[in-house]
mmCIF file of C-alpha atoms and ligand atoms in Angstrom:
data_model
loop_
_atom_site.group_PDB
_atom_site.id
_atom_site.type_symbol
_atom_site.label_atom_id
_atom_site.label_comp_id
_atom_site.label_asym_id
_atom_site.label_seq_id
_atom_site.Cartn_x
_atom_site.Cartn_y
_atom_site.Cartn_z
ATOM 1 C CA MET A 10 0.000 0.000 0.000
ATOM 2 C CA LEU A 11 1.093 3.557 -0.674
ATOM 3 C CA GLU A 12 0.594 5.993 2.170
ATOM 4 C CA THR A 13 -0.766 9.150 0.585
ATOM 5 C CA PRO A 14 -1.403 12.622 1.993
ATOM 6 C CA ALA A 15 -4.971 13.876 1.687
ATOM 7 C CA TRP A 16 -7.390 16.276 3.338
ATOM 8 C CA ALA A 17 -10.632 14.955 4.786
ATOM 9 C CA ALA A 18 -13.755 16.049 6.606
ATOM 10 C CA PRO A 19 -13.572 13.908 9.783
ATOM 11 C CA ALA A 20 -17.366 14.043 10.268
ATOM 12 C CA ALA A 21 -20.378 15.797 8.723
ATOM 13 C CA ALA A 22 -20.097 19.602 8.534
ATOM 14 C CA ARG A 23 -16.652 19.646 10.154
ATOM 15 C CA PRO A 24 -13.770 21.572 8.569
ATOM 16 C CA LEU A 25 -11.373 19.640 6.359
ATOM 17 C CA ALA A 26 -7.981 18.765 7.866
ATOM 18 C CA PRO A 27 -4.917 16.706 6.869
ATOM 19 C CA TYR A 28 -5.537 12.950 6.782
ATOM 20 C CA ALA A 29 -3.362 10.097 5.493
ATOM 21 C CA ILE A 30 -4.968 7.496 3.217
ATOM 22 C CA GLU A 31 -3.664 4.364 1.555
ATOM 23 C CA ARG A 32 -3.726 3.841 -2.186
ATOM 24 C CA ARG A 33 -3.159 0.366 -3.590
ATOM 25 C CA GLU A 34 -0.371 -0.577 -5.972
ATOM 26 C CA PRO A 35 -1.972 -0.812 -9.419
ATOM 27 C CA GLN A 36 -3.440 -4.247 -10.173
ATOM 28 C CA ALA A 37 -3.178 -5.783 -13.667
ATOM 29 C CA HIS A 38 -5.745 -3.424 -15.245
ATOM 30 C CA GLU A 39 -5.162 -0.358 -13.101
ATOM 31 C CA VAL A 40 -3.071 2.782 -13.279
ATOM 32 C CA LEU A 41 -1.603 4.867 -10.481
ATOM 33 C CA ILE A 42 -2.031 8.568 -11.173
ATOM 34 C CA ASP A 43 -0.061 11.395 -9.580
ATOM 35 C CA ILE A 44 -2.741 14.043 -9.058
ATOM 36 C CA LEU A 45 -1.681 17.550 -10.094
ATOM 37 C CA TYR A 46 -4.945 19.493 -9.786
ATOM 38 C CA CYS A 47 -8.399 18.844 -8.401
ATOM 39 C CA GLY A 48 -11.421 21.107 -8.873
ATOM 40 C CA VAL A 49 -13.768 22.031 -6.030
ATOM 41 C CA CYS A 50 -17.387 21.236 -6.918
ATOM 42 C CA HIS A 51 -20.453 22.371 -4.994
ATOM 43 C CA SER A 52 -21.274 18.649 -4.727
ATOM 44 C CA ASP A 53 -18.220 18.347 -2.441
ATOM 45 C CA LEU A 54 -19.850 20.837 -0.108
ATOM 46 C CA HIS A 55 -23.304 19.187 -0.279
ATOM 47 C CA GLN A 56 -21.725 15.854 0.646
ATOM 48 C CA ILE A 57 -19.439 16.936 3.497
ATOM 49 C CA ARG A 58 -22.487 18.653 4.975
ATOM 50 C CA ASP A 59 -24.665 15.538 4.582
ATOM 51 C CA GLU A 60 -27.109 17.540 2.455
ATOM 52 C CA TRP A 61 -27.734 14.480 0.245
ATOM 53 C CA GLY A 62 -28.091 11.972 3.079
ATOM 54 C CA LYS A 63 -25.637 10.333 5.423
ATOM 55 C CA GLY A 64 -22.096 10.406 4.082
ATOM 56 C CA ILE A 65 -19.154 8.069 4.645
ATOM 57 C CA PHE A 66 -16.580 9.709 6.958
ATOM 58 C CA PRO A 67 -13.743 10.563 7.070
ATOM 59 C CA MET A 68 -14.530 11.914 3.583
ATOM 60 C CA VAL A 69 -11.820 12.974 1.128
ATOM 61 C CA PRO A 70 -13.775 14.903 -1.542
ATOM 62 C CA GLY A 71 -12.730 15.704 -5.105
ATOM 63 C CA HIS A 72 -13.941 14.388 -8.455
ATOM 64 C CA GLU A 73 -12.378 16.811 -10.921
ATOM 65 C CA ILE A 74 -8.969 15.181 -11.082
ATOM 66 C CA VAL A 75 -6.143 15.804 -13.526
ATOM 67 C CA GLY A 76 -2.708 14.244 -13.278
ATOM 68 C CA GLN A 77 -0.060 12.065 -14.802
ATOM 69 C CA VAL A 78 0.177 8.309 -15.028
ATOM 70 C CA ALA A 79 2.937 7.251 -12.606
ATOM 71 C CA GLN A 80 2.675 3.466 -12.836
ATOM 72 C CA VAL A 81 0.671 0.969 -14.927
ATOM 73 C CA GLY A 82 -0.502 -2.559 -14.132
ATOM 74 C CA SER A 83 0.904 -5.519 -16.050
ATOM 75 C CA GLU A 84 -2.039 -5.831 -18.488
ATOM 76 C CA VAL A 85 -2.665 -2.145 -19.175
ATOM 77 C CA GLN A 86 -2.654 -1.377 -22.895
ATOM 78 C CA ARG A 87 -4.230 2.057 -23.124
ATOM 79 C CA TRP A 88 -1.936 4.126 -20.913
ATOM 80 C CA GLN A 89 1.746 4.759 -20.467
ATOM 81 C CA VAL A 90 3.722 6.327 -17.677
ATOM 82 C CA GLY A 91 3.719 10.098 -18.228
ATOM 83 C CA ASP A 92 0.319 10.304 -19.992
ATOM 84 C CA THR A 93 -1.804 13.280 -18.934
ATOM 85 C CA VAL A 94 -5.120 11.933 -17.721
ATOM 86 C CA GLY A 95 -8.281 12.788 -15.859
ATOM 87 C CA VAL A 96 -10.689 11.078 -13.471
ATOM 88 C CA GLY A 97 -14.238 12.320 -12.995
ATOM 89 C CA CYS A 98 -17.129 11.436 -10.720
ATOM 90 C CA PHE A 99 -16.867 7.635 -10.790
ATOM 91 C CA VAL A 100 -14.045 5.109 -10.814
ATOM 92 C CA ASP A 101 -15.928 1.880 -11.607
ATOM 93 C CA SER A 102 -19.340 0.369 -12.349
ATOM 94 C CA CYS A 103 -20.754 -3.142 -12.867
ATOM 95 C CA ARG A 104 -19.910 -3.137 -16.627
ATOM 96 C CA GLN A 105 -22.762 -5.561 -17.348
ATOM 97 C CA CYS A 106 -26.100 -3.810 -16.946
ATOM 98 C CA ALA A 107 -27.841 -2.124 -19.877
ATOM 99 C CA ALA A 108 -26.645 1.344 -18.811
ATOM 100 C CA CYS A 109 -23.004 0.261 -18.505
ATOM 101 C CA ARG A 110 -23.140 -1.567 -21.842
ATOM 102 C CA SER A 111 -24.553 1.506 -23.552
ATOM 103 C CA GLY A 112 -21.807 3.773 -22.177
ATOM 104 C CA GLU A 113 -23.952 5.443 -19.528
ATOM 105 C CA GLU A 114 -22.099 4.056 -16.546
ATOM 106 C CA GLN A 115 -23.375 6.900 -14.364
ATOM 107 C CA PHE A 116 -26.764 5.145 -14.389
ATOM 108 C CA CYS A 117 -25.349 1.691 -13.556
ATOM 109 C CA SER A 118 -28.230 -0.354 -12.126
ATOM 110 C CA GLU A 119 -25.889 -1.778 -9.468
ATOM 111 C CA GLY A 120 -24.715 1.731 -8.575
ATOM 112 C CA MET A 121 -21.511 3.305 -9.848
ATOM 113 C CA SER A 122 -18.446 3.444 -7.633
ATOM 114 C CA VAL A 123 -18.395 7.184 -7.092
ATOM 115 C CA THR A 124 -14.923 8.681 -6.787
ATOM 116 C CA TYR A 125 -15.493 9.500 -3.104
ATOM 117 C CA ASN A 126 -18.256 8.956 -0.549
ATOM 118 C CA GLY A 127 -18.847 5.551 -2.150
ATOM 119 C CA TYR A 128 -17.306 2.113 -2.431
ATOM 120 C CA GLU A 129 -14.782 0.291 -4.543
ATOM 121 C CA ARG A 130 -15.819 -3.056 -6.035
ATOM 122 C CA THR A 131 -14.705 -6.538 -5.087
ATOM 123 C CA ASP A 132 -15.531 -9.160 -7.752
ATOM 124 C CA GLY A 133 -17.695 -6.566 -9.487
ATOM 125 C CA LYS A 134 -19.867 -5.815 -6.431
ATOM 126 C CA LEU A 135 -19.812 -2.657 -4.306
ATOM 127 C CA ASP A 136 -17.761 -3.517 -1.218
ATOM 128 C CA PRO A 137 -18.771 -1.640 1.967
ATOM 129 C CA LYS A 138 -15.395 -2.470 3.483
ATOM 130 C CA ARG A 139 -13.606 -0.414 0.820
ATOM 131 C CA PRO A 140 -14.634 3.273 0.849
ATOM 132 C CA THR A 141 -13.467 5.475 -2.001
ATOM 133 C CA PHE A 142 -11.380 8.605 -1.427
ATOM 134 C CA GLY A 143 -11.317 11.485 -3.883
ATOM 135 C CA GLY A 144 -8.909 13.914 -5.433
ATOM 136 C CA TYR A 145 -7.983 16.133 -2.498
ATOM 137 C CA SER A 146 -4.920 13.883 -2.313
ATOM 138 C CA THR A 147 -1.687 13.372 -4.210
ATOM 139 C CA ARG A 148 -2.419 10.111 -6.033
ATOM 140 C CA ILE A 149 -5.176 7.689 -6.925
ATOM 141 C CA THR A 150 -5.348 4.146 -8.298
ATOM 142 C CA VAL A 151 -8.049 3.637 -10.940
ATOM 143 C CA ASP A 152 -9.103 0.962 -13.438
ATOM 144 C CA GLU A 153 -7.778 1.860 -16.884
ATOM 145 C CA ASN A 154 -11.286 1.959 -18.402
ATOM 146 C CA TYR A 155 -12.419 4.763 -16.101
ATOM 147 C CA VAL A 156 -9.562 7.118 -16.973
ATOM 148 C CA LEU A 157 -9.858 9.955 -19.519
ATOM 149 C CA ARG A 158 -7.259 11.363 -21.856
ATOM 150 C CA VAL A 159 -6.684 15.099 -21.349
ATOM 151 C CA PRO A 160 -5.961 16.496 -24.808
ATOM 152 C CA GLU A 161 -2.930 18.687 -25.396
ATOM 153 C CA GLY A 162 -3.531 22.406 -25.508
ATOM 154 C CA ILE A 163 -5.684 22.799 -22.377
ATOM 155 C CA ALA A 164 -3.841 24.132 -19.314
ATOM 156 C CA LEU A 165 -4.138 21.378 -16.726
ATOM 157 C CA GLU A 166 -5.617 23.489 -13.946
ATOM 158 C CA ARG A 167 -8.251 24.711 -16.418
ATOM 159 C CA ALA A 168 -8.950 21.150 -17.581
ATOM 160 C CA ALA A 169 -9.702 19.748 -14.114
ATOM 161 C CA PRO A 170 -13.229 21.256 -13.801
ATOM 162 C CA LEU A 171 -14.177 19.764 -17.158
ATOM 163 C CA LEU A 172 -14.290 16.341 -15.470
ATOM 164 C CA CYS A 173 -17.488 17.285 -13.635
ATOM 165 C CA ALA A 174 -18.683 20.826 -14.432
ATOM 166 C CA GLY A 175 -17.785 20.340 -18.110
ATOM 167 C CA ILE A 176 -19.454 16.986 -18.705
ATOM 168 C CA THR A 177 -22.497 17.833 -16.575
ATOM 169 C CA THR A 178 -23.324 20.790 -18.813
ATOM 170 C CA TYR A 179 -22.113 19.293 -22.118
ATOM 171 C CA SER A 180 -24.215 16.135 -21.826
ATOM 172 C CA PRO A 181 -27.693 17.737 -21.645
ATOM 173 C CA LEU A 182 -26.835 20.357 -24.281
ATOM 174 C CA ARG A 183 -25.905 17.519 -26.662
ATOM 175 C CA ARG A 184 -28.696 15.176 -25.674
ATOM 176 C CA HIS A 185 -31.321 17.828 -26.368
ATOM 177 C CA GLY A 186 -29.684 18.796 -29.638
ATOM 178 C CA VAL A 187 -28.837 22.419 -28.843
ATOM 179 C CA LYS A 188 -27.655 23.999 -32.074
ATOM 180 C CA GLN A 189 -26.867 27.182 -33.950
ATOM 181 C CA GLY A 190 -29.293 29.969 -33.109
ATOM 182 C CA ASP A 191 -31.193 28.186 -30.319
ATOM 183 C CA ARG A 192 -32.253 30.491 -27.503
ATOM 184 C CA VAL A 193 -30.624 28.986 -24.428
ATOM 185 C CA ALA A 194 -30.789 30.236 -20.834
ATOM 186 C CA VAL A 195 -28.285 29.162 -18.207
ATOM 187 C CA VAL A 196 -29.583 29.618 -14.650
ATOM 188 C CA GLY A 197 -26.869 30.287 -12.032
ATOM 189 C CA LEU A 198 -23.406 31.520 -12.953
ATOM 190 C CA GLY A 199 -21.147 29.331 -10.824
ATOM 191 C CA GLY A 200 -18.807 26.481 -11.729
ATOM 192 C CA LEU A 201 -21.370 24.560 -13.796
ATOM 193 C CA GLY A 202 -23.102 27.663 -15.123
ATOM 194 C CA HIS A 203 -19.982 29.259 -16.566
ATOM 195 C CA MET A 204 -19.157 26.010 -18.381
ATOM 196 C CA GLY A 205 -22.754 25.904 -19.634
ATOM 197 C CA VAL A 206 -22.335 29.382 -21.123
ATOM 198 C CA LYS A 207 -19.052 28.515 -22.833
ATOM 199 C CA LEU A 208 -20.261 25.180 -24.207
ATOM 200 C CA ALA A 209 -23.641 26.473 -25.428
ATOM 201 C CA LYS A 210 -21.821 29.344 -27.171
ATOM 202 C CA ALA A 211 -19.392 26.881 -28.763
ATOM 203 C CA MET A 212 -22.448 25.010 -30.108
ATOM 204 C CA GLY A 213 -23.707 28.234 -31.683
ATOM 205 C CA ALA A 214 -26.571 29.067 -29.329
ATOM 206 C CA HIS A 215 -27.759 32.547 -28.316
ATOM 207 C CA VAL A 216 -27.075 32.411 -24.579
ATOM 208 C CA THR A 217 -28.743 34.339 -21.752
ATOM 209 C CA VAL A 218 -27.564 34.085 -18.155
ATOM 210 C CA LEU A 219 -30.284 34.166 -15.493
ATOM 211 C CA SER A 220 -28.616 35.111 -12.222
ATOM 212 C CA HIS A 221 -29.724 36.213 -8.781
ATOM 213 C CA SER A 222 -26.478 38.227 -8.494
ATOM 214 C CA PRO A 223 -26.628 41.632 -10.262
ATOM 215 C CA GLY A 224 -22.839 41.996 -9.850
ATOM 216 C CA LYS A 225 -22.199 39.113 -12.265
ATOM 217 C CA HIS A 226 -23.307 41.037 -15.365
ATOM 218 C CA ASP A 227 -19.879 42.002 -16.679
ATOM 219 C CA GLY A 228 -18.409 38.604 -15.927
ATOM 220 C CA ALA A 229 -21.210 36.885 -17.826
ATOM 221 C CA MET A 230 -20.684 39.063 -20.893
ATOM 222 C CA ALA A 231 -16.917 38.477 -20.717
ATOM 223 C CA LEU A 232 -17.609 34.723 -20.833
ATOM 224 C CA GLY A 233 -19.453 35.248 -24.104
ATOM 225 C CA ALA A 234 -23.069 35.461 -22.953
ATOM 226 C CA ASP A 235 -25.379 37.444 -25.251
ATOM 227 C CA ASP A 236 -27.718 38.653 -22.520
ATOM 228 C CA PHE A 237 -27.962 38.792 -18.736
ATOM 229 C CA LEU A 238 -31.112 38.959 -16.633
ATOM 230 C CA VAL A 239 -31.337 39.431 -12.875
ATOM 231 C CA THR A 240 -33.933 37.067 -11.454
ATOM 232 C CA ARG A 241 -34.347 38.959 -8.169
ATOM 233 C CA ASP A 242 -36.503 41.314 -10.165
ATOM 234 C CA GLY A 243 -39.722 39.301 -10.497
ATOM 235 C CA LYS A 244 -40.746 41.315 -13.595
ATOM 236 C CA VAL A 245 -38.177 39.334 -15.611
ATOM 237 C CA PHE A 246 -40.475 36.317 -15.494
ATOM 238 C CA GLU A 247 -43.359 38.244 -17.047
ATOM 239 C CA GLU A 248 -41.328 40.204 -19.563
ATOM 240 C CA HIS A 249 -39.507 37.164 -20.946
ATOM 241 C CA ALA A 250 -42.306 34.575 -20.742
ATOM 242 C CA GLY A 251 -42.031 31.971 -23.520
ATOM 243 C CA ARG A 252 -38.655 33.258 -24.749
ATOM 244 C CA PHE A 253 -36.354 30.244 -24.501
ATOM 245 C CA ASP A 254 -36.027 26.938 -26.357
ATOM 246 C CA PHE A 255 -33.886 25.392 -23.653
ATOM 247 C CA ILE A 256 -33.028 26.183 -20.017
ATOM 248 C CA LEU A 257 -30.119 24.637 -18.134
ATOM 249 C CA ASP A 258 -30.671 25.060 -14.382
ATOM 250 C CA THR A 259 -27.425 24.786 -12.376
ATOM 251 C CA VAL A 260 -28.612 26.390 -9.123
ATOM 252 C CA SER A 261 -27.477 24.714 -5.894
ATOM 253 C CA ALA A 262 -30.020 26.408 -3.574
ATOM 254 C CA ASP A 263 -33.820 26.409 -3.255
ATOM 255 C CA HIS A 264 -35.637 28.345 -5.993
ATOM 256 C CA ASP A 265 -38.972 28.281 -7.791
ATOM 257 C CA TYR A 266 -38.891 25.949 -10.809
ATOM 258 C CA ASN A 267 -42.380 27.106 -11.807
ATOM 259 C CA ALA A 268 -41.181 30.635 -12.440
ATOM 260 C CA TYR A 269 -38.368 29.454 -14.719
ATOM 261 C CA LEU A 270 -40.612 27.016 -16.599
ATOM 262 C CA GLY A 271 -42.728 30.010 -17.570
ATOM 263 C CA LEU A 272 -39.783 31.296 -19.621
ATOM 264 C CA LEU A 273 -39.958 28.294 -21.992
ATOM 265 C CA ARG A 274 -41.777 28.306 -25.328
ATOM 266 C CA LEU A 275 -44.254 25.585 -26.344
ATOM 267 C CA ASP A 276 -42.351 22.257 -26.245
ATOM 268 C CA GLY A 277 -39.334 23.943 -24.686
ATOM 269 C CA VAL A 278 -37.119 21.860 -22.385
ATOM 270 C CA MET A 279 -35.702 22.685 -18.960
ATOM 271 C CA VAL A 280 -32.961 20.421 -17.612
ATOM 272 C CA LEU A 281 -32.104 20.357 -13.921
ATOM 273 C CA VAL A 282 -28.489 19.675 -13.040
ATOM 274 C CA GLY A 283 -28.276 21.681 -9.794
ATOM 275 C CA MET A 284 -29.360 19.546 -6.850
ATOM 276 C CA PRO A 285 -30.992 21.503 -4.014
ATOM 277 C CA GLY A 286 -33.612 19.846 -1.797
ATOM 278 C CA ALA A 287 -37.260 19.201 -2.780
ATOM 279 C CA GLN A 288 -38.994 22.074 -4.612
ATOM 280 C CA PRO A 289 -42.743 22.424 -5.304
ATOM 281 C CA LEU A 290 -43.911 21.913 -8.877
ATOM 282 C CA HIS A 291 -47.301 22.959 -10.253
ATOM 283 C CA ALA A 292 -48.801 20.790 -12.999
ATOM 284 C CA ARG A 293 -49.886 23.901 -14.883
ATOM 285 C CA SER A 294 -46.238 24.971 -15.245
ATOM 286 C CA LEU A 295 -45.785 22.002 -17.587
ATOM 287 C CA ILE A 296 -49.254 21.825 -19.108
ATOM 288 C CA LEU A 297 -49.811 25.361 -20.308
ATOM 289 C CA PRO A 298 -48.209 25.488 -22.814
ATOM 290 C CA ARG A 299 -46.801 21.954 -23.060
ATOM 291 C CA ARG A 300 -43.235 21.947 -21.663
ATOM 292 C CA THR A 301 -40.678 19.332 -20.631
ATOM 293 C CA LEU A 302 -38.842 19.267 -17.315
ATOM 294 C CA THR A 303 -36.068 16.725 -16.986
ATOM 295 C CA GLY A 304 -32.732 16.167 -15.283
ATOM 296 C CA SER A 305 -29.241 15.021 -16.153
ATOM 297 C CA LEU A 306 -26.377 13.383 -14.266
ATOM 298 C CA ILE A 307 -22.745 13.957 -15.330
ATOM 299 C CA GLY A 308 -22.046 11.746 -18.388
ATOM 300 C CA GLY A 309 -20.564 8.361 -19.311
ATOM 301 C CA ILE A 310 -16.885 7.712 -19.991
ATOM 302 C CA ALA A 311 -17.188 7.866 -23.790
ATOM 303 C CA GLU A 312 -19.166 11.096 -23.686
ATOM 304 C CA THR A 313 -16.721 12.617 -21.185
ATOM 305 C CA GLN A 314 -13.888 11.891 -23.623
ATOM 306 C CA GLU A 315 -15.963 13.408 -26.432
ATOM 307 C CA MET A 316 -16.467 16.531 -24.294
ATOM 308 C CA LEU A 317 -12.742 16.868 -23.545
ATOM 309 C CA ASP A 318 -11.951 16.583 -27.251
ATOM 310 C CA PHE A 319 -14.707 19.106 -28.062
ATOM 311 C CA CYS A 320 -13.215 21.548 -25.538
ATOM 312 C CA ALA A 321 -9.747 21.172 -27.042
ATOM 313 C CA ALA A 322 -11.108 21.702 -30.553
ATOM 314 C CA HIS A 323 -13.095 24.802 -29.542
ATOM 315 C CA ALA A 324 -10.527 26.279 -27.119
ATOM 316 C CA VAL A 325 -12.931 25.902 -24.205
ATOM 317 C CA ALA A 326 -11.622 25.532 -20.635
ATOM 318 C CA ALA A 327 -12.729 26.528 -17.153
ATOM 319 C CA ASP A 328 -11.931 29.913 -15.604
ATOM 320 C CA VAL A 329 -10.264 29.019 -12.342
ATOM 321 C CA GLU A 330 -8.723 30.345 -9.147
ATOM 322 C CA VAL A 331 -5.924 28.025 -8.093
ATOM 323 C CA ILE A 332 -5.656 27.529 -4.328
ATOM 324 C CA PRO A 333 -3.479 25.552 -1.925
ATOM 325 C CA ILE A 334 -5.316 22.845 0.017
ATOM 326 C CA GLN A 335 -4.797 24.909 3.170
ATOM 327 C CA ALA A 336 -7.358 27.401 1.787
ATOM 328 C CA ILE A 337 -10.100 24.812 1.214
ATOM 329 C CA ASN A 338 -12.361 25.660 4.148
ATOM 330 C CA GLU A 339 -12.314 29.347 3.252
ATOM 331 C CA ALA A 340 -12.924 28.414 -0.392
ATOM 332 C CA TYR A 341 -16.135 26.611 0.597
ATOM 333 C CA GLU A 342 -17.345 29.727 2.409
ATOM 334 C CA ARG A 343 -16.514 31.852 -0.618
ATOM 335 C CA MET A 344 -18.262 29.415 -2.969
ATOM 336 C CA LEU A 345 -21.407 29.694 -0.844
ATOM 337 C CA ARG A 346 -21.237 33.483 -1.179
ATOM 338 C CA GLY A 347 -20.787 33.204 -4.951
ATOM 339 C CA ASP A 348 -17.319 34.717 -4.592
ATOM 340 C CA VAL A 349 -15.401 32.662 -7.161
ATOM 341 C CA LYS A 350 -14.664 33.110 -10.857
ATOM 342 C CA TYR A 351 -15.701 30.437 -11.495
ATOM 343 C CA ARG A 352 -14.068 27.348 -10.037
ATOM 344 C CA PHE A 353 -11.575 26.804 -7.243
ATOM 345 C CA VAL A 354 -8.908 24.299 -8.224
ATOM 346 C CA ILE A 355 -6.509 22.788 -5.682
ATOM 347 C CA ASP A 356 -2.846 22.648 -6.627
ATOM 348 C CA THR A 357 -1.864 19.364 -5.001
ATOM 349 C CA ALA A 358 1.751 20.504 -4.652
ATOM 350 C CA SER A 359 0.398 22.116 -1.479
ATOM 351 C CA LEU A 360 -0.416 18.640 -0.095
ATOM 352 C CA ARG A 361 3.102 17.461 -0.804
ATOM 353 C CA ASP A 362 4.425 20.515 1.098
ATOM 354 C CA ASP A 363 2.082 19.775 3.984
ATOM 355 C CA GLY A 364 4.688 17.946 6.033
ATOM 356 C CA HIS A 365 4.157 14.681 4.136
ATOM 357 C CA ALA A 366 6.157 12.849 1.501
HETATM 358 P P1 LIG B 415 -21.626 26.898 -7.555
HETATM 359 O O1 LIG B 415 -20.345 27.161 -8.244
HETATM 360 O O2 LIG B 415 -21.745 27.189 -6.113
HETATM 361 O O3 LIG B 415 -22.773 27.643 -8.388
HETATM 362 C C1 LIG B 415 -24.125 27.612 -7.998
HETATM 363 C C2 LIG B 415 -24.804 28.887 -8.473
HETATM 364 O O4 LIG B 415 -26.165 28.832 -8.051
HETATM 365 C C3 LIG B 415 -24.269 30.154 -7.845
HETATM 366 O O5 LIG B 415 -23.125 30.658 -8.503
HETATM 367 C C4 LIG B 415 -25.444 31.100 -7.978
HETATM 368 O O6 LIG B 415 -25.457 31.696 -9.272
HETATM 369 C C5 LIG B 415 -26.624 30.165 -7.889
HETATM 370 N N1 LIG B 415 -27.223 30.309 -6.557
HETATM 371 C C6 LIG B 415 -26.631 30.090 -5.379
HETATM 372 N N2 LIG B 415 -27.473 30.369 -4.354
HETATM 373 C C7 LIG B 415 -28.621 30.781 -4.924
HETATM 374 C C8 LIG B 415 -29.864 31.204 -4.406
HETATM 375 N N3 LIG B 415 -30.084 31.270 -3.086
HETATM 376 N N4 LIG B 415 -30.834 31.524 -5.286
HETATM 377 C C9 LIG B 415 -30.609 31.467 -6.594
HETATM 378 N N5 LIG B 415 -29.429 31.083 -7.141
HETATM 379 C C10 LIG B 415 -28.457 30.735 -6.311
HETATM 380 O O7 LIG B 415 -22.010 25.340 -7.695
HETATM 381 P P2 LIG B 415 -21.666 24.287 -8.883
HETATM 382 O O8 LIG B 415 -20.447 23.549 -8.509
HETATM 383 O O9 LIG B 415 -21.806 24.948 -10.185
HETATM 384 O O10 LIG B 415 -22.866 23.246 -8.670
HETATM 385 C C11 LIG B 415 -24.214 23.652 -8.877
HETATM 386 C C12 LIG B 415 -25.171 22.552 -8.492
HETATM 387 O O11 LIG B 415 -25.042 21.464 -9.425
HETATM 388 C C13 LIG B 415 -24.921 21.931 -7.120
HETATM 389 O O12 LIG B 415 -26.178 21.640 -6.533
HETATM 390 C C14 LIG B 415 -24.172 20.648 -7.450
HETATM 391 O O13 LIG B 415 -24.281 19.652 -6.471
HETATM 392 C C15 LIG B 415 -24.881 20.236 -8.706
HETATM 393 N N6 LIG B 415 -24.153 19.297 -9.561
HETATM 394 C C16 LIG B 415 -24.894 18.401 -10.245
HETATM 395 C C17 LIG B 415 -24.286 17.529 -11.120
HETATM 396 C C18 LIG B 415 -25.104 16.582 -11.936
HETATM 397 O O14 LIG B 415 -24.547 15.641 -12.500
HETATM 398 N N7 LIG B 415 -26.384 16.783 -12.039
HETATM 399 C C19 LIG B 415 -22.888 17.556 -11.273
HETATM 400 C C20 LIG B 415 -22.171 18.508 -10.573
HETATM 401 C C21 LIG B 415 -22.810 19.385 -9.710
HETATM 402 P P3 LIG B 415 -25.964 33.230 -9.458
HETATM 403 O O15 LIG B 415 -25.216 34.025 -8.438
HETATM 404 O O16 LIG B 415 -25.578 33.534 -10.849
HETATM 405 O O17 LIG B 415 -27.435 33.227 -9.237
HETATM 406 ZN ZN1 LIG B 416 -19.059 17.753 -9.279
HETATM 407 ZN ZN1 LIG B 417 -23.781 -1.287 -14.537
#
């Protein structure tokens, strides 16, 4: 086993602190990755605070991982030492169910092995004795089939958030066929939202940001948005009723879905990717006129690779603020206040300097 420095939340809602974990030597089909950068997703915060149910503690968050292959198992064909790679929100799945076979491992009927706050597999089955630990650490051992290639040309710290924020916004835009000229609204300009703006623009859409933060206007326009509306002003919902073909809702906090649905045209689609708690929904918001409300969860391995290649081809990457791990607790507070443009990314050199190897 390889003793590895990490930072963990020791229990729900407690600050993160240094914590040593063990990574295994790569087995025949595994690679050991030296982690260089790891993005900070709002899902990390939801989970260390037990906002999605009881978590597994100590919890080492982090599922926007970029690094270099340090060691390969004896049977590994796809990767070589030195390759620049990524790991996203899951590190394994059953590989046999219909979802896994169709490349949508995130919907594995047996449950995916999420990168942290979940379990590794033993003989293909989730093993409660083997919790997963995420990317707020200096290395990780992962099956070769759950590793992504980071294309050349994207700065690594700007690539890390693509592994969750990028794929989570790319997948629904693609699935719902967003194309040239479509009127798209992105709700919430945080880590996911800013990727939604960039990706929808790269697909040719006319993009409006709907934000509850008036101060984000200039930032939204600088990202390439065509329009910016402040949702605190309730008049927006009347003035722009029926305007959009597609709405991507990335908001992490409680808000009124009914109001946003009113902004869709007949047969327009709103996709939820933000995951606050339960929100009321009125049937008439969908019925009059006919509208679709759906959700989306990250993306499969093949689609994540497609997204990375799309980003390289269109010069799309995240706007980031690189932090040392020692700033993580403050970064969470700032993320809650919306004080980040637009993703914190941990430089894991700071973990190596943390008094560990
Ligand atoms: P984030 O960076 O914190 O951004 C969330 C944004 O929501 C904020 O920037 C803010 O935008 C808006 N917001 C916050 N509080 C609000 C409030 N009280 N009322 C209205 N709007 C508010 O978070 P993120 O990392 O992008 O994640 C967003 C959500 O997506 C989280 O719930 C996360 O767990 C979820 N997520 C889902 C998936 C998936 O696969 N479905 C994957 C990753 C993350 P404005 O200031 O512009 O309003
Ligand atoms: Zn995430
Ligand atoms: Zn499966």
